[in-house]
Each structure stands twice: as structure tokens, then as C-alpha cells.
GROMACS .gro file of N, CA and C in nm:
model
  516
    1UNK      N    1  -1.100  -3.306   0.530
    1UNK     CA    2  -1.120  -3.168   0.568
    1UNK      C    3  -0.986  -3.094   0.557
    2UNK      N    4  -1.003  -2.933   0.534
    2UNK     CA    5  -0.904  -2.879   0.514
    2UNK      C    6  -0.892  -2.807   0.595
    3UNK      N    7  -0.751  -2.738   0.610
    3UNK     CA    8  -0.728  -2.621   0.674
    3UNK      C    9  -0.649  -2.518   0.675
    4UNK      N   10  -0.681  -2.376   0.677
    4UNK     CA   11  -0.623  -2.257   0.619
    4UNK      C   12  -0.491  -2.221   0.701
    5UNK      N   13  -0.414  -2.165   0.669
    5UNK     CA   14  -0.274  -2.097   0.785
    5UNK      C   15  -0.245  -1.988   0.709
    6UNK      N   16  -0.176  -1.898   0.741
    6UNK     CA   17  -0.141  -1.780   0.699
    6UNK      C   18  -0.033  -1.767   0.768
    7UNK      N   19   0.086  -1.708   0.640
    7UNK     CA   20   0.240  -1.730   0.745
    7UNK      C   21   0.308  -1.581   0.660
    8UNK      N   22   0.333  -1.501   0.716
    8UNK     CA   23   0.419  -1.378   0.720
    8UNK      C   24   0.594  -1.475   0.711
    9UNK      N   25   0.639  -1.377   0.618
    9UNK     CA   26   0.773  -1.432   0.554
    9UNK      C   27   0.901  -1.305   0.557
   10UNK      N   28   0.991  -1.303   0.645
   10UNK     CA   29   1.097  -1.215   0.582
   10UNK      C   30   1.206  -1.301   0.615
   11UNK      N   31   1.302  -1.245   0.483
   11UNK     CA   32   1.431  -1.309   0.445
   11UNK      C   33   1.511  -1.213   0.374
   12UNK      N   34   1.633  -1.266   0.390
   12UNK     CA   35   1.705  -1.169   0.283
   12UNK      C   36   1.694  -1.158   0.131
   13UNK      N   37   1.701  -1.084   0.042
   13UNK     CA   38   1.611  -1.123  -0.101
   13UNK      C   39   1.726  -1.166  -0.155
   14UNK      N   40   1.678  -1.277  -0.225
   14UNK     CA   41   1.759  -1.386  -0.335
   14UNK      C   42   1.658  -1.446  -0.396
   15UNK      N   43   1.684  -1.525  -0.540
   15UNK     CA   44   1.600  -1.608  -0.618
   15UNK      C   45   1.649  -1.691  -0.513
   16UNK      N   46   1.441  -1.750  -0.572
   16UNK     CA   47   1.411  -1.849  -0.544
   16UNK      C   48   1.355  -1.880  -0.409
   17UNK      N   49   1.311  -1.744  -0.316
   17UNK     CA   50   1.245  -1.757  -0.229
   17UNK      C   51   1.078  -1.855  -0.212
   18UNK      N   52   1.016  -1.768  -0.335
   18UNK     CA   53   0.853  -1.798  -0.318
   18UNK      C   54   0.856  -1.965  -0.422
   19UNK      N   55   1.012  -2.002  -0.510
   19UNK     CA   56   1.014  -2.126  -0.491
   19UNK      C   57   1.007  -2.274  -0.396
   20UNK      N   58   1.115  -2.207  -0.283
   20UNK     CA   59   1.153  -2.304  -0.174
   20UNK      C   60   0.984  -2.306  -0.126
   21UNK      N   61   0.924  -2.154  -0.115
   21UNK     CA   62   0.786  -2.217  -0.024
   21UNK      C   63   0.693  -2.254  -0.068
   22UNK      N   64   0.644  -2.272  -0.185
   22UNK     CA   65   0.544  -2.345  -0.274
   22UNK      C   66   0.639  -2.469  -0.277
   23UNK      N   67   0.724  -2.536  -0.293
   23UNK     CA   68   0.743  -2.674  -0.297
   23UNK      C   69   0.739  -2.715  -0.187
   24UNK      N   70   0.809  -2.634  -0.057
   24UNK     CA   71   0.728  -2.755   0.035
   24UNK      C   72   0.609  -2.744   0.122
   25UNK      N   73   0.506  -2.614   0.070
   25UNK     CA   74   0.363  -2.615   0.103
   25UNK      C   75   0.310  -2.743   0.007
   26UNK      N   76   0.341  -2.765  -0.116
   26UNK     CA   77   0.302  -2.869  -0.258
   26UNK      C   78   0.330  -3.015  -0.234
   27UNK      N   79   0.466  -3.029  -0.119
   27UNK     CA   80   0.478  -3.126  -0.113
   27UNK      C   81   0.433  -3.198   0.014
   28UNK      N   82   0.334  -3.108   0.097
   28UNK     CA   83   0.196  -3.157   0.183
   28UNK      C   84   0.133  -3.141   0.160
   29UNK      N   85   0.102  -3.136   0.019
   29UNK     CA   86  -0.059  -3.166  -0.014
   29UNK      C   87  -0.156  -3.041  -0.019
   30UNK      N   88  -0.035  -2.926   0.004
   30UNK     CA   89  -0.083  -2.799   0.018
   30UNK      C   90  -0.140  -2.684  -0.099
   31UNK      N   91  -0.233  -2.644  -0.090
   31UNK     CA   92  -0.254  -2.526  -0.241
   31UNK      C   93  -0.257  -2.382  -0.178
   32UNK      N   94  -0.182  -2.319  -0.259
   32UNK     CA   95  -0.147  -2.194  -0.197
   32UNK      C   96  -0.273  -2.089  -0.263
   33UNK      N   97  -0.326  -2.013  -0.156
   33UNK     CA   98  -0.413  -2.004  -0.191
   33UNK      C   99  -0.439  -1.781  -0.250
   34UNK      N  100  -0.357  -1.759  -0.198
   34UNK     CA  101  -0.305  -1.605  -0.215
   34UNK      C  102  -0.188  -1.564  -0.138
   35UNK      N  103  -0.140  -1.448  -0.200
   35UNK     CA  104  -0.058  -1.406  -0.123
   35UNK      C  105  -0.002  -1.300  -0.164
   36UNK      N  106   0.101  -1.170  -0.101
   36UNK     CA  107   0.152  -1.074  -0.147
   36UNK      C  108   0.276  -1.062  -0.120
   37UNK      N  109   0.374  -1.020  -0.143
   37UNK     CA  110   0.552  -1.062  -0.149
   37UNK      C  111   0.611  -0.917  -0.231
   38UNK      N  112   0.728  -0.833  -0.158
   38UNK     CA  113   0.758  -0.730  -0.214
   38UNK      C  114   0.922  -0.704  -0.155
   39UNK      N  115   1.005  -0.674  -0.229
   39UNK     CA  116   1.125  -0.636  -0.123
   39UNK      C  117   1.131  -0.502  -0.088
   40UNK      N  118   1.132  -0.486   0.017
   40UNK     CA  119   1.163  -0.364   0.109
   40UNK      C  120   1.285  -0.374   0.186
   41UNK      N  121   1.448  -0.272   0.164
   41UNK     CA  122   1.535  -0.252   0.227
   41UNK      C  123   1.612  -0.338   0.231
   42UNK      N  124   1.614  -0.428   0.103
   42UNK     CA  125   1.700  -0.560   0.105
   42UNK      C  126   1.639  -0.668   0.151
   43UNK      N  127   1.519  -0.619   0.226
   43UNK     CA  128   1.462  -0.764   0.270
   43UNK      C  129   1.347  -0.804   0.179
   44UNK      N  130   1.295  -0.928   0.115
   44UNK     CA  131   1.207  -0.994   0.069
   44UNK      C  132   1.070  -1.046   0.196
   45UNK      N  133   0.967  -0.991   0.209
   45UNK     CA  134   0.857  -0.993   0.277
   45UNK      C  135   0.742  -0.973   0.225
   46UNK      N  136   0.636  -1.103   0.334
   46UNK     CA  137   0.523  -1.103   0.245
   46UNK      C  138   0.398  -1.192   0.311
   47UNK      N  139   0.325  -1.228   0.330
   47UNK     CA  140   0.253  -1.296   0.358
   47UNK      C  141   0.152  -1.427   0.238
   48UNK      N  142   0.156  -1.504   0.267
   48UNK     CA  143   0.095  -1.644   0.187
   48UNK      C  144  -0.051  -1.725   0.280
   49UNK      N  145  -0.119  -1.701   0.200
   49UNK     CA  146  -0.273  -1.786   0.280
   49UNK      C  147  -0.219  -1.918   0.193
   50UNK      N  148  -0.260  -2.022   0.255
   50UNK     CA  149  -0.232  -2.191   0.221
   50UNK      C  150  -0.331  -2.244   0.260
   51UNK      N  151  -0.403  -2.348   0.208
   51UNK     CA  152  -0.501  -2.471   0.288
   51UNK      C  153  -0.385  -2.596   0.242
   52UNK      N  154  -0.409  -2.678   0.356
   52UNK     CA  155  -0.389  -2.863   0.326
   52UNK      C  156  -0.482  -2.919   0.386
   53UNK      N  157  -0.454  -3.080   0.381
   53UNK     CA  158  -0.593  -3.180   0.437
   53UNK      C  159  -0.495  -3.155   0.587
   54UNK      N  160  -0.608  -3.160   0.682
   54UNK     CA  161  -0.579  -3.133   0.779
   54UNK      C  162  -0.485  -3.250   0.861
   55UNK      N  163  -0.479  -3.364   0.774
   55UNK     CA  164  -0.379  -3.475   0.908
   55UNK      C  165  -0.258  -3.433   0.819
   56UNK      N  166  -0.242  -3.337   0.766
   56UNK     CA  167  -0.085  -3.299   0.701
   56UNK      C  168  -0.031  -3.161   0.750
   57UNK      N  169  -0.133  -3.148   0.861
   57UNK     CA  170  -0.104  -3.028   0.909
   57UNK      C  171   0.013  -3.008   1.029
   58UNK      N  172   0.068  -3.075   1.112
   58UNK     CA  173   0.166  -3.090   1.184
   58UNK      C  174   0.280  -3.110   1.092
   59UNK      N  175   0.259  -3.227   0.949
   59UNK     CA  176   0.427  -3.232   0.906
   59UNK      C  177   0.460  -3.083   0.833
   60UNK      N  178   0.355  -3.018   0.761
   60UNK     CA  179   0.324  -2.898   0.678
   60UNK      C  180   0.410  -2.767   0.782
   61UNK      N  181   0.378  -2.772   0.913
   61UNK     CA  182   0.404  -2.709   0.974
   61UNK      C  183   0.564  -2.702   1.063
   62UNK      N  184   0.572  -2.826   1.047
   62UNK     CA  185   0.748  -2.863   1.079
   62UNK      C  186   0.771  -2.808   0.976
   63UNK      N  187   0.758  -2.822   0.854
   63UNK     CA  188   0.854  -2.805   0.711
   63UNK      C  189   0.905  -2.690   0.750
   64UNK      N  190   0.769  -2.591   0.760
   64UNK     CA  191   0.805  -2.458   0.734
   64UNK      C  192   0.832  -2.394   0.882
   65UNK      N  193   0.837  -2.411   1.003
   65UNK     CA  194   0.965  -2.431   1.086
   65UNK      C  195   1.107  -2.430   1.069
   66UNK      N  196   1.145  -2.520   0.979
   66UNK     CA  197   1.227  -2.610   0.922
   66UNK      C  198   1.317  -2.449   0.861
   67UNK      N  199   1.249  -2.395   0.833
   67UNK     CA  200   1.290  -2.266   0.745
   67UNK      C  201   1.383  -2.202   0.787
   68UNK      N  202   1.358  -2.166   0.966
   68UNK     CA  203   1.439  -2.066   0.995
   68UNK      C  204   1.595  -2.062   1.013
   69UNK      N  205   1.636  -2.177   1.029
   69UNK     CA  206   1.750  -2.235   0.997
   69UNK      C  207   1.831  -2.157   0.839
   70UNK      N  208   1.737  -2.145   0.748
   70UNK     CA  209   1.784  -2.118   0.653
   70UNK      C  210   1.702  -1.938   0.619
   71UNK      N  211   1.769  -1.868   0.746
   71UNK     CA  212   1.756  -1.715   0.777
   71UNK      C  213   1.589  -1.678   0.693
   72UNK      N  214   1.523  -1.747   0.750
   72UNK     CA  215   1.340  -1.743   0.720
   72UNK      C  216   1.319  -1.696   0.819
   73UNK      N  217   1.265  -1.573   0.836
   73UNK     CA  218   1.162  -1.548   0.988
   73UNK      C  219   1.019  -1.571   0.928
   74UNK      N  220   0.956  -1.635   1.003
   74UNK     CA  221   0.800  -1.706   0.958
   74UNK      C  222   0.700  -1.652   1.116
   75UNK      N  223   0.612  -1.644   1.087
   75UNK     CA  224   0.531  -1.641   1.209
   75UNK      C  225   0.388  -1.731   1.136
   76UNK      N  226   0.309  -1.774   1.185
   76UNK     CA  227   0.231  -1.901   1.109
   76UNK      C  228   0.097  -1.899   1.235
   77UNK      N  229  -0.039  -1.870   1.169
   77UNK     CA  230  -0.129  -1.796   1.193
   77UNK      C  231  -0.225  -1.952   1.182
   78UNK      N  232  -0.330  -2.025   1.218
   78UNK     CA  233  -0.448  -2.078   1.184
   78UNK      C  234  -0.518  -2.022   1.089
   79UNK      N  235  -0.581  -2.055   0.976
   79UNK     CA  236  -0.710  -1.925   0.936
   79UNK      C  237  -0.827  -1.978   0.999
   80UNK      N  238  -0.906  -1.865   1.017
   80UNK     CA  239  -1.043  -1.928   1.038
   80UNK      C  240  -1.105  -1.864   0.975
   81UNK      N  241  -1.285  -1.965   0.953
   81UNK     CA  242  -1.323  -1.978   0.886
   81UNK      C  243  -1.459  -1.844   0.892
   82UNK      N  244  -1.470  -1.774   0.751
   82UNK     CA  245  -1.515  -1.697   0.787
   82UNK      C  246  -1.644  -1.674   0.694
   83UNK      N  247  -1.730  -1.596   0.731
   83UNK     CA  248  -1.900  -1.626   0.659
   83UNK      C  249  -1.907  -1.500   0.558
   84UNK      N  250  -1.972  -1.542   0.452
   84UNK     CA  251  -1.970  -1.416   0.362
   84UNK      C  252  -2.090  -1.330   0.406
   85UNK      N  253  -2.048  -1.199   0.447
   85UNK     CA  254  -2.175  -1.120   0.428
   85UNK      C  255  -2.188  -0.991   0.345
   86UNK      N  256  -2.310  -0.999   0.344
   86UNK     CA  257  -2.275  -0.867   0.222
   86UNK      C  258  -2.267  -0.736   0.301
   87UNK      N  259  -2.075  -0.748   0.247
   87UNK     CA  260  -2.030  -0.559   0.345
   87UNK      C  261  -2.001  -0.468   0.204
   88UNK      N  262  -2.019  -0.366   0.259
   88UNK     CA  263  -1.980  -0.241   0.187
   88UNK      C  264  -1.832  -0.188   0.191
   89UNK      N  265  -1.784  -0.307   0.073
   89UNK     CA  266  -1.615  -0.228   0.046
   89UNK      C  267  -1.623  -0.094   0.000
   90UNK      N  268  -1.517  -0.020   0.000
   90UNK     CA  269  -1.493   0.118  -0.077
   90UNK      C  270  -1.326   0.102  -0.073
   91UNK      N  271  -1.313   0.153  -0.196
   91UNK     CA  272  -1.137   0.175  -0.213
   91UNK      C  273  -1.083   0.324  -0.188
   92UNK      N  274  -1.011   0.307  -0.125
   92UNK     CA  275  -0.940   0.494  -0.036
   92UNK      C  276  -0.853   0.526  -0.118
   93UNK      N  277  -0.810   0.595  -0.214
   93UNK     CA  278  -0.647   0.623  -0.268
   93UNK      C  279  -0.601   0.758  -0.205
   94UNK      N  280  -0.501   0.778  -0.148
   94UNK     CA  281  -0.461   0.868  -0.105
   94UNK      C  282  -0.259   0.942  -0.189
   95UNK      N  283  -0.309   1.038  -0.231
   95UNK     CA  284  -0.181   1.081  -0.339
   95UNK      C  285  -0.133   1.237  -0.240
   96UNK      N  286  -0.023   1.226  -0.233
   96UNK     CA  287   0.044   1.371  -0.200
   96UNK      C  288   0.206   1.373  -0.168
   97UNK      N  289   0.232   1.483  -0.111
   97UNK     CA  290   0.369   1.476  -0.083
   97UNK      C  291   0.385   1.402   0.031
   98UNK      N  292   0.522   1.338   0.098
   98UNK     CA  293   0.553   1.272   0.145
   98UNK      C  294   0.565   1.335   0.278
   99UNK      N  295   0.486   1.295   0.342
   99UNK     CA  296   0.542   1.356   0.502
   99UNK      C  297   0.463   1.273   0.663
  100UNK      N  298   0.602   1.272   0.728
  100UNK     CA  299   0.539   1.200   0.825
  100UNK      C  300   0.415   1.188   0.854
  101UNK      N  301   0.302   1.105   0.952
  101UNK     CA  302   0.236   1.060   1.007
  101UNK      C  303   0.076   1.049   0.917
  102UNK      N  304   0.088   1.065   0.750
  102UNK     CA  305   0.003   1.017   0.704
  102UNK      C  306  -0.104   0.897   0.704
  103UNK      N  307  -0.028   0.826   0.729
  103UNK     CA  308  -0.087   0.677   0.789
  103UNK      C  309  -0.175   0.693   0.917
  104UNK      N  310  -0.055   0.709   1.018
  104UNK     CA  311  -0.148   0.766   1.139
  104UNK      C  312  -0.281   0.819   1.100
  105UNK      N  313  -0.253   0.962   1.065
  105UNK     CA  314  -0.376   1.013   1.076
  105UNK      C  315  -0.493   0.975   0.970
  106UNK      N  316  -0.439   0.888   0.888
  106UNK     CA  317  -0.547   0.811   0.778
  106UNK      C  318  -0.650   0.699   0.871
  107UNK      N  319  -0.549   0.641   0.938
  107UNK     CA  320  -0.576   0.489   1.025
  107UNK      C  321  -0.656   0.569   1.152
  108UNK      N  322  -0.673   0.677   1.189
  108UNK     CA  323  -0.720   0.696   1.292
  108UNK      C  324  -0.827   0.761   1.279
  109UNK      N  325  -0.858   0.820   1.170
  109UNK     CA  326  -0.997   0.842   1.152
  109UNK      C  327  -1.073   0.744   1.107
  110UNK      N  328  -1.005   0.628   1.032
  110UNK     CA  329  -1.131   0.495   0.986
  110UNK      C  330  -1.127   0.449   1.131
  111UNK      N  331  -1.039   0.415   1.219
  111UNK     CA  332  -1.068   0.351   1.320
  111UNK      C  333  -1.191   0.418   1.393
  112UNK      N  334  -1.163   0.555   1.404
  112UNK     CA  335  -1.317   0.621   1.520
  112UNK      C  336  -1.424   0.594   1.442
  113UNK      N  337  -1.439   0.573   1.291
  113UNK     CA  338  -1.553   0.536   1.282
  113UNK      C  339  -1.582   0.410   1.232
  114UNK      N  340  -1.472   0.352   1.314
  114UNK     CA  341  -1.537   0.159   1.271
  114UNK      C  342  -1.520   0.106   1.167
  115UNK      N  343  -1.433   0.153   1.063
  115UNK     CA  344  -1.369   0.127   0.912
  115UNK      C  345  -1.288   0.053   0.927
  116UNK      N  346  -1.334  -0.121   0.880
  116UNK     CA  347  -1.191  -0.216   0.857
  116UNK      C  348  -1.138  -0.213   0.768
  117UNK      N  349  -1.029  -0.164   0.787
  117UNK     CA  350  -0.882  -0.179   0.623
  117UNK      C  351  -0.849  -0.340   0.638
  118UNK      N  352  -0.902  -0.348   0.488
  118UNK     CA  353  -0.879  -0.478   0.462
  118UNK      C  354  -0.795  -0.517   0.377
  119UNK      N  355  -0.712  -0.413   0.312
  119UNK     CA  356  -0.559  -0.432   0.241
  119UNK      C  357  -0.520  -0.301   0.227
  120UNK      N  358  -0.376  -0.303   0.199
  120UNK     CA  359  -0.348  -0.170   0.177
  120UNK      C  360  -0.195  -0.125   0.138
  121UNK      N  361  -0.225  -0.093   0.035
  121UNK     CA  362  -0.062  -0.053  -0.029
  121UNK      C  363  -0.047   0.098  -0.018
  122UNK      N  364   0.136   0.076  -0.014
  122UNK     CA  365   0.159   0.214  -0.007
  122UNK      C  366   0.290   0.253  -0.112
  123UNK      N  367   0.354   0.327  -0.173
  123UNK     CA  368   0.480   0.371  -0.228
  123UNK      C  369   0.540   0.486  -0.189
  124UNK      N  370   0.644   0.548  -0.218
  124UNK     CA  371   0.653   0.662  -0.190
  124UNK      C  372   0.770   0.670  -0.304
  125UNK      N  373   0.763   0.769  -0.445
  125UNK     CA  374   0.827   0.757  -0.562
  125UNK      C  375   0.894   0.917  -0.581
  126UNK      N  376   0.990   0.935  -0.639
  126UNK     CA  377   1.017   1.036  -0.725
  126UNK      C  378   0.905   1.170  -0.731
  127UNK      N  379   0.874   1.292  -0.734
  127UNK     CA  380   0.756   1.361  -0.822
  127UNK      C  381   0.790   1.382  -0.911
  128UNK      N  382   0.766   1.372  -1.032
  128UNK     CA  383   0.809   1.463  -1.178
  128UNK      C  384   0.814   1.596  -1.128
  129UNK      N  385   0.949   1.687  -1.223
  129UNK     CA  386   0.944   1.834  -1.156
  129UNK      C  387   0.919   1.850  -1.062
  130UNK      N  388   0.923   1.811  -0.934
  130UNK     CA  389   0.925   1.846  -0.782
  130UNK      C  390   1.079   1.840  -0.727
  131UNK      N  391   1.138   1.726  -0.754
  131UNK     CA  392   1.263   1.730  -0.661
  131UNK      C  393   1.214   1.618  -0.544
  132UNK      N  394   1.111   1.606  -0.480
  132UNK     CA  395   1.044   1.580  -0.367
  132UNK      C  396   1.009   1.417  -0.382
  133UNK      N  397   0.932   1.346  -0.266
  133UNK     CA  398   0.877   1.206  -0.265
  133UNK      C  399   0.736   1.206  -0.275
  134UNK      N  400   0.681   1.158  -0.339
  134UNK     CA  401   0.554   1.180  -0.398
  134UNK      C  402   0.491   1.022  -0.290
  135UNK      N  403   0.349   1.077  -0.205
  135UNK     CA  404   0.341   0.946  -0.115
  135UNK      C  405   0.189   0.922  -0.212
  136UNK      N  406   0.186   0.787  -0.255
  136UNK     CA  407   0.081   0.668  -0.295
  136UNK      C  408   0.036   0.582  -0.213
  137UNK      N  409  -0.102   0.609  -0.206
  137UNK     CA  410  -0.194   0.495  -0.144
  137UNK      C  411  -0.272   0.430  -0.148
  138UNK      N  412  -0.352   0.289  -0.192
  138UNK     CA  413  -0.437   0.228  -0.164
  138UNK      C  414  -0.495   0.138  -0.109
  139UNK      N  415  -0.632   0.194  -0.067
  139UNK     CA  416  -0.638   0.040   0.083
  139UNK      C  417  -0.799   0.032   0.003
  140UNK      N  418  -0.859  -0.111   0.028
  140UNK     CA  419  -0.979  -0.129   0.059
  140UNK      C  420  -1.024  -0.151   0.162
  141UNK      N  421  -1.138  -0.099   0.210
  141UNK     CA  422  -1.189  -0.068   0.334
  141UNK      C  423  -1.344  -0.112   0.405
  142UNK      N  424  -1.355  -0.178   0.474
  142UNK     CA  425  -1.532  -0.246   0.488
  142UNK      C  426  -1.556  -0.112   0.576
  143UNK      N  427  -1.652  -0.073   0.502
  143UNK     CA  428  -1.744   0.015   0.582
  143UNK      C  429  -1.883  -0.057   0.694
  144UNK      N  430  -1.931   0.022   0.822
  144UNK     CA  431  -2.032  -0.055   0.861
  144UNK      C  432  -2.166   0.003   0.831
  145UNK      N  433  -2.261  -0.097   0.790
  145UNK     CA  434  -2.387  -0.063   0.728
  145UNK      C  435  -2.405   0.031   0.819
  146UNK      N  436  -2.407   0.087   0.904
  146UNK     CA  437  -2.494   0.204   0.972
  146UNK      C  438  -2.428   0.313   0.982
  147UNK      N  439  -2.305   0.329   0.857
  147UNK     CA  440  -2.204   0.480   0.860
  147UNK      C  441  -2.256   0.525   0.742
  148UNK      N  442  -2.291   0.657   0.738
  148UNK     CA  443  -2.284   0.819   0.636
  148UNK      C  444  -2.162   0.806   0.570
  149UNK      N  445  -2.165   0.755   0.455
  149UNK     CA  446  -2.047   0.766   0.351
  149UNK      C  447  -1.969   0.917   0.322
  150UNK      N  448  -2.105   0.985   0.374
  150UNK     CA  449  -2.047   1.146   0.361
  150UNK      C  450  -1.996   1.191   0.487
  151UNK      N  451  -2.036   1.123   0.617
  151UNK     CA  452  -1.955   1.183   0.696
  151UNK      C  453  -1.798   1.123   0.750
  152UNK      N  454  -1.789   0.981   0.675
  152UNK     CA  455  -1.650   0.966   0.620
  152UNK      C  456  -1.567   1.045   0.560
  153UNK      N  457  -1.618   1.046   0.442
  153UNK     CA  458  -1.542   1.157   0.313
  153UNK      C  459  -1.494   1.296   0.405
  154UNK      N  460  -1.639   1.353   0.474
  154UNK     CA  461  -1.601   1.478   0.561
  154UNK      C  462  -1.475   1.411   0.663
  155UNK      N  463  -1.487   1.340   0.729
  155UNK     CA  464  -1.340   1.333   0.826
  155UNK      C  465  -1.255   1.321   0.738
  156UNK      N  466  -1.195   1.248   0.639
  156UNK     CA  467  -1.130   1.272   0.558
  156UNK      C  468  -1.064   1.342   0.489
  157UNK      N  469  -1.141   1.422   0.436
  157UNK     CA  470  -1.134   1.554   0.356
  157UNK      C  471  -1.081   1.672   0.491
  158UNK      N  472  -1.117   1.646   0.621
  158UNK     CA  473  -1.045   1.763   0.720
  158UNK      C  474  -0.910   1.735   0.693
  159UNK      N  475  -0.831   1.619   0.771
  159UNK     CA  476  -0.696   1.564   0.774
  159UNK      C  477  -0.656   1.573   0.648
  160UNK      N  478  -0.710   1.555   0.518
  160UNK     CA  479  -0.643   1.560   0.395
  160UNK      C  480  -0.587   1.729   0.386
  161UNK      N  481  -0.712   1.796   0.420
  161UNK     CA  482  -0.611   1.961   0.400
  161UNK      C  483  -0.522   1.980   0.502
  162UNK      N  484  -0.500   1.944   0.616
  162UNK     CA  485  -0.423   1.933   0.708
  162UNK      C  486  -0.296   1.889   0.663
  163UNK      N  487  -0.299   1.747   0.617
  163UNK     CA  488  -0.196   1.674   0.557
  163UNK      C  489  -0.181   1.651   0.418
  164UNK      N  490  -0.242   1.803   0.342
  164UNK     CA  491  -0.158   1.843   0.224
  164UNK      C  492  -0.165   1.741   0.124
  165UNK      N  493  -0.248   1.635   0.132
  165UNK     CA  494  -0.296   1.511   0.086
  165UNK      C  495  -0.414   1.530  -0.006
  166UNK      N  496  -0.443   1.441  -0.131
  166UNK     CA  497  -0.589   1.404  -0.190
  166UNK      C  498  -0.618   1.269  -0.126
  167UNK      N  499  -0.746   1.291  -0.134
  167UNK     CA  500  -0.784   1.121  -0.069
  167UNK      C  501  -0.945   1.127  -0.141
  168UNK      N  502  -0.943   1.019  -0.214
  168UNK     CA  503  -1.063   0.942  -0.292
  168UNK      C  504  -1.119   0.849  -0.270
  169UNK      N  505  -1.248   0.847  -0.231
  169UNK     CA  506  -1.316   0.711  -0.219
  169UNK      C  507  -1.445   0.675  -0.300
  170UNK      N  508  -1.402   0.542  -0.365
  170UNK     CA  509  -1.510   0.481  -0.473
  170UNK      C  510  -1.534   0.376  -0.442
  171UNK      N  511  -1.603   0.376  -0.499
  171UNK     CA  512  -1.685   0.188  -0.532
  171UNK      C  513  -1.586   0.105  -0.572
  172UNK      N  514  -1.599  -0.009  -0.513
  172UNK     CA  515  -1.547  -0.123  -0.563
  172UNK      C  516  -1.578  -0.189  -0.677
   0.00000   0.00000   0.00000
């Protein structure tokens, strides 16, 4: 039998980070199973889902312990095991100028209506001919079978003219 962990990673960025941790997830027997990794502010951060056979799960878990010694901050999660059902993803992109509390007020209208963000990237780049920071977003999002897709879009679409924002939602 196997078992899932999920471990959040920051370090200072240098080669050869997402080396050191695939060899010694690989060398318990471990398969890495996804993950996302980006540097932000000098630092290299990221999160990694892993399964191993489960009596390799205590040495698996020293290893990567073992890390912080070598300026790894790790935090290291169980996964559990979870049932497929059929939910209604939708993908959000949200494009505009850069200005505080976008997030907030993005995250707080899916929250009142029960919208799990289930990933979600963000940038904030250059505008062509603006001068300005151009803010990029995409999250996918489980909607719950008993929400009005339109009266999403409508909360949405308020805070978007508010916050000077486009915000799109499609099919997966």
C-alpha cells in the first residue's frame, strides 16, 4: 500500500534544488507525483505531491527533515484519499491594472458563494505603452451543483468594475 504527502518547499534559489528532492523522494521508493515550483524574490518555492509504499514512510520522511539543515523550509502534509465526483470546474482569468486588494475581493466573492479555488496563478508584468503593472490571473474553480453560473458571473462582473478589472469564466 501506498501513501500520498504533500510538502511545500522554500529555499534560496540555486541549481539543483528540484534535483536534491526527487533523488531522495526516488531513493524511498518514492514517485513524484505533481508539483509546481517558481522563484519569487530570490526565493525558490513550491509545492510537490509524492506517494511511496507506506513502510518507507518514516525513513522518506526523516530524509526530507534531513533538509532543513541545508536552509530547506519544508512543511509535509499526509494526502488523503479522495473520491472522484463529477464537479463543475470553470476557469476564472482575471486581466487588469495592478492594484491592491484584487485577490481579496476576487477570493471573497467565490467564498460567499461556496466556490473552491482549486489552483491559481497569478503575475503581475510590464503593460505595453502603459508605463504601469499589468495584473494576470488564473485559477480553476469547483463550482457547487446548486449555484446560477450567472449569478456568479453577476458578483463578479460588480467587483470587476469596481476593481477596474476583466474577469472571464469558461469551461474547462
Amino acid at each position: 500500500m501506498n501513501t500520498n504527502y504533500v510538502i511545500s518547499v522554500i529555499t534560496r534559489d540555486k541549481p539543483g534544488i528540484i534535483e536534491k528532492l526527487s533523488k531522495l523522494i526516488n531513493e524511498h521508493q518514492g514517485n513524484w507525483l505533481a508539483s509546481n515550483f517558481c522563484r519569487l524574490s530570490g526565493q525558490f518555492a513550491g509545492i510537490v505531491e509524492f506517494s511511496c509504499p507506506s513502510e518507507e514512510s518514516n525513513n522518506v520522511l526523516n530524509a526530507l527533515e534531513s533538509l532543513s539543515s541545508h536552509e530547506f523550509q519544508l512543511h509535509i502534509a499526509k494526502g488523503e484519499s479522495q473520491t472522484e465526483n463529477n464537479k463543475n470546474i470553470i476557469q476564472l482569468e482575471i486581466v487588469g491594472n495592478d492594484k491592491q486588494g484584487i485577490i481579496k475581493e476576487i477570493s471573497r466573492v467565490l467564498a460567499s458563494h461556496h466556490v473552491n479555488l482549486l489552483k491559481l496563478t497569478s503575475s503581475c508584468e510590464s503593460a505595453p505603452n502603459w508605463g504601469s503593472l499589468l495584473f494576470k490571473a488564473q485559477a480553476d474553480i469547483e463550482i457547487p451543483s446548486d449555484l446560477d453560473i450567472d449569478e456568479l458571473t453577476d458578483a463578479l462582473e460588480q467587483i470587476a468594475n469596481d476593481l477596474i478589472v476583466e474577469v472571464n469564466l469558461s469551461a474547462r
